[in-house]
């Protein structure tokens, strides 16, 4: 159990376009999901916390208008990178928390974004 | 807030040798410490975790030790194999949203 699906697994887009990444909890409800960004050879950096039915909470330095997060249901959160630029190229990973316990945190498979 | 430091950043061992990765944390209230293994382009995989009410936990070739007084915990891998080569991250609870704070990672290379 506890499967988190993330799509797409990789995407290449032109500079100036927007890209949407989906994170789904397949067999449990997740009121809270997290979005991370990971540069090559670096750690996972939390970008924002996605809460079902309310606005996302962004970490300091993350542009909320640039990285739009929507958590409209208990099993789906989306991250939209708007007007993407080459510096947005990165590996994006989501995680979904089952309940309120941080021990029940499950990761998506990640999305490699390349902006040309 | 919680701060997690991880050392070393890279570790190279010969197949069959042991590998040890260490992490320190700052929040004495933290009570859960997982270790993740991440292969290139893949999601982090939980390999072992420990709660603050025990000092050691073992699962076959992998063990984690916790020293609450010193606020550090370590990952021990014995009889290393080439497939153990990956990046390993430690983590501890932190943040206002009930998240995990990750160490910077250790790239482990096991040479055959």
Coordinates of C-alpha atoms in Angstrom, one line a residue:
Chain A
X1 CA 0.0 0.0 0.0
X2 CA 0.9 3.7 0.2
X3 CA 1.6 4.4 -3.5
X4 CA 2.2 7.9 -4.8
X5 CA 2.1 8.4 -8.5
X6 CA 3.8 11.4 -10.2
X7 CA 3.4 12.4 -13.8
X8 CA 5.0 13.1 -16.1
X9 CA 8.3 11.4 -15.3
X10 CA 10.2 13.7 -17.6
X11 CA 9.2 16.7 -19.7
X12 CA 11.1 19.0 -22.2
X13 CA 9.6 22.3 -22.9
X14 CA 10.4 25.6 -24.6
X15 CA 11.3 28.7 -22.6
X16 CA 8.2 30.7 -21.8
X17 CA 5.7 27.8 -21.7
X18 CA 4.0 26.4 -18.6
X19 CA 4.3 22.8 -17.4
X20 CA 1.9 21.0 -15.0
X21 CA 3.1 18.1 -12.8
X22 CA 0.6 15.9 -11.1
X23 CA 1.0 14.0 -7.8
X24 CA -1.6 11.4 -6.8
X25 CA -2.0 9.3 -3.8
X26 CA -3.4 6.1 -5.2
X27 CA -4.5 4.1 -2.2
X28 CA -4.9 6.7 0.6
X29 CA -6.2 10.2 1.1
X30 CA -3.6 12.9 1.7
X31 CA -4.7 16.2 3.1
X32 CA -1.1 17.3 2.9
X33 CA 1.4 16.9 0.1
X34 CA 4.9 18.4 -0.3
X35 CA 6.7 19.6 -3.3
X36 CA 10.5 19.5 -3.5
X37 CA 13.1 20.6 -5.9
X38 CA 16.4 18.7 -6.3
X39 CA 19.4 20.0 -8.3
X40 CA 22.1 17.6 -9.5
X41 CA 24.2 16.2 -6.6
X42 CA 22.2 18.2 -4.1
X43 CA 19.6 17.4 -1.5
X44 CA 15.8 17.7 -1.6
X45 CA 14.8 21.3 -0.9
X46 CA 11.2 21.9 0.2
X47 CA 9.4 24.3 -2.1
X48 CA 5.9 24.3 -0.6
X49 CA 3.3 22.5 1.4
X50 CA 0.1 21.7 -0.4
X51 CA -3.0 21.5 1.8
X52 CA -6.3 20.1 0.4
X53 CA -8.9 22.8 0.1
X54 CA -6.6 25.7 1.1
X55 CA -3.8 27.8 -0.2
X56 CA -0.3 26.3 -0.4
X57 CA 2.4 27.4 2.1
X58 CA 5.6 28.4 0.3
X59 CA 9.1 28.3 1.7
X60 CA 11.1 31.4 1.8
X61 CA 12.5 32.4 -1.6
X62 CA 10.0 30.3 -3.6
X63 CA 7.9 32.5 -6.0
X64 CA 4.2 31.5 -5.5
X65 CA 3.3 33.1 -8.8
X66 CA 6.0 31.1 -10.6
X67 CA 5.2 27.8 -9.0
X68 CA 1.4 27.4 -8.8
X69 CA 0.1 24.7 -6.5
X70 CA -3.4 23.3 -6.5
X71 CA -4.7 20.6 -4.1
X72 CA -8.3 20.3 -5.1
X73 CA -8.9 16.8 -3.9
X74 CA -7.7 14.5 -1.2
X75 CA -5.7 12.5 -3.7
X76 CA -4.3 15.0 -6.2
X77 CA -2.0 17.9 -6.0
X78 CA -0.6 19.7 -9.0
X79 CA 2.5 21.9 -9.5
X80 CA 2.5 24.3 -12.5
X81 CA 5.7 25.9 -13.4
X82 CA 4.6 29.0 -15.2
X83 CA 6.6 30.8 -17.9
X84 CA 9.4 28.3 -17.5
X85 CA 13.0 29.3 -18.1
X86 CA 16.2 27.2 -18.4
X87 CA 17.1 27.9 -14.7
X88 CA 13.8 26.1 -13.7
X89 CA 15.3 22.9 -15.1
X90 CA 15.5 20.5 -12.2
X91 CA 14.2 17.3 -10.7
X92 CA 10.8 17.9 -9.0
X93 CA 9.5 15.4 -6.4
X94 CA 6.3 15.3 -4.5
X95 CA 5.5 13.5 -1.3
X96 CA 2.1 12.7 0.3
X97 CA 1.6 12.3 4.0
X98 CA -0.9 9.8 5.2
X99 CA -2.6 11.4 8.2
X100 CA -0.6 13.8 10.4
X101 CA 2.3 11.5 11.2
X102 CA 5.6 12.4 9.4
X103 CA 6.5 8.7 9.6
X104 CA 3.9 8.1 7.0
X105 CA 5.5 10.2 4.2
X106 CA 5.6 8.6 0.7
X107 CA 7.4 9.9 -2.3
X108 CA 6.4 10.3 -5.9
X109 CA 8.7 9.0 -8.6
X110 CA 9.9 12.5 -9.6
X111 CA 9.7 14.6 -12.7
X112 CA 12.8 15.7 -14.6
X113 CA 12.1 19.1 -16.2
X114 CA 14.3 20.4 -19.0
X115 CA 13.6 23.9 -20.3
X116 CA 15.2 24.7 -23.6
Chain B
X1 CA 13.9 25.0 13.5
X2 CA 15.5 21.7 12.9
X3 CA 18.9 21.6 11.2
X4 CA 20.4 18.4 9.9
X5 CA 24.1 18.0 9.1
X6 CA 25.4 14.9 7.2
X7 CA 29.0 13.6 6.7
X8 CA 30.8 12.6 4.6
X9 CA 29.5 14.0 1.3
X10 CA 31.2 11.2 -0.6
X11 CA 32.4 7.8 0.5
X12 CA 34.2 5.2 -1.5
X13 CA 34.7 1.7 -0.1
X14 CA 35.8 -1.7 -1.5
X15 CA 33.2 -4.4 -1.9
X16 CA 32.8 -6.3 1.3
X17 CA 33.9 -3.4 3.5
X18 CA 31.6 -1.5 5.9
X19 CA 30.3 2.0 5.3
X20 CA 29.3 4.5 8.0
X21 CA 27.4 7.8 7.4
X22 CA 26.7 10.2 10.3
X23 CA 24.2 12.9 10.8
X24 CA 23.6 15.4 13.6
X25 CA 20.4 17.2 14.4
X26 CA 19.6 20.3 16.4
X27 CA 16.1 19.9 17.8
X28 CA 16.2 17.7 21.0
X29 CA 12.4 17.2 20.6
X30 CA 12.9 15.3 17.3
X31 CA 11.8 11.7 17.7
X32 CA 12.0 10.0 14.3
X33 CA 15.0 9.5 12.1
X34 CA 14.7 7.9 8.7
X35 CA 17.4 7.1 6.1
X36 CA 16.7 7.1 2.4
X37 CA 18.6 5.7 -0.5
X38 CA 18.2 7.5 -3.9
X39 CA 19.5 6.2 -7.2
X40 CA 20.0 8.6 -10.0
X41 CA 16.7 10.0 -11.3
X42 CA 14.6 7.9 -8.9
X43 CA 12.6 8.7 -5.9
X44 CA 14.1 8.4 -2.4
X45 CA 13.5 4.9 -0.9
X46 CA 13.1 4.5 2.8
X47 CA 15.7 1.9 3.9
X48 CA 15.5 2.0 7.7
X49 CA 14.3 4.3 10.4
X50 CA 14.6 4.7 14.1
X51 CA 12.5 6.3 16.8
X52 CA 13.9 8.0 19.8
X53 CA 12.9 5.4 22.3
X54 CA 15.6 2.9 21.0
X55 CA 19.3 3.2 20.5
X56 CA 19.8 0.8 17.6
X57 CA 17.9 -0.9 14.9
X58 CA 19.1 -3.5 12.5
X59 CA 17.8 -5.0 9.2
X60 CA 20.1 -7.5 7.7
X61 CA 23.2 -5.6 6.5
X62 CA 21.8 -2.2 7.5
X63 CA 21.7 -0.7 10.9
X64 CA 21.0 2.7 12.4
X65 CA 22.3 3.9 15.8
X66 CA 21.0 6.9 17.7
X67 CA 22.7 8.9 20.4
X68 CA 20.0 11.2 21.8
X69 CA 22.4 12.9 24.2
X70 CA 24.8 13.9 21.5
X71 CA 22.0 14.4 19.0
X72 CA 23.5 12.3 16.3
X73 CA 22.5 9.1 14.4
X74 CA 24.5 6.9 12.0
X75 CA 23.8 4.5 9.2
X76 CA 25.9 1.4 9.1
X77 CA 26.1 -0.8 6.0
X78 CA 28.1 -4.0 6.4
X79 CA 29.4 -6.3 3.6
X80 CA 28.8 -3.7 1.0
X81 CA 27.9 -4.7 -2.5
X82 CA 28.1 -2.7 -5.8
X83 CA 24.3 -2.3 -5.8
X84 CA 24.6 -0.3 -2.5
X85 CA 26.2 2.5 -4.6
X86 CA 23.7 5.4 -4.4
X87 CA 23.1 8.7 -2.6
X88 CA 22.0 8.3 1.0
X89 CA 20.0 11.0 2.9
X90 CA 19.3 11.2 6.6
X91 CA 16.3 13.2 7.8
X92 CA 14.6 14.5 10.9
X93 CA 11.1 16.0 11.5
X94 CA 11.1 19.7 11.1
X95 CA 9.2 22.7 9.7
X96 CA 5.8 24.1 10.7
X97 CA 4.0 21.8 8.3
X98 CA 5.0 18.4 9.6
X99 CA 7.7 17.7 7.1
X100 CA 11.1 16.1 7.0
X101 CA 14.3 18.1 6.9
X102 CA 17.0 16.3 4.9
X103 CA 20.7 16.2 5.2
X104 CA 22.8 17.1 2.2
X105 CA 23.4 13.5 1.2
X106 CA 26.3 11.1 0.9
X107 CA 27.3 9.6 -2.4
X108 CA 28.4 6.1 -1.6
X109 CA 30.5 4.2 -4.2
X110 CA 31.2 0.5 -3.7
X111 CA 34.1 -0.7 -5.9
X112 CA 34.1 -4.3 -7.0

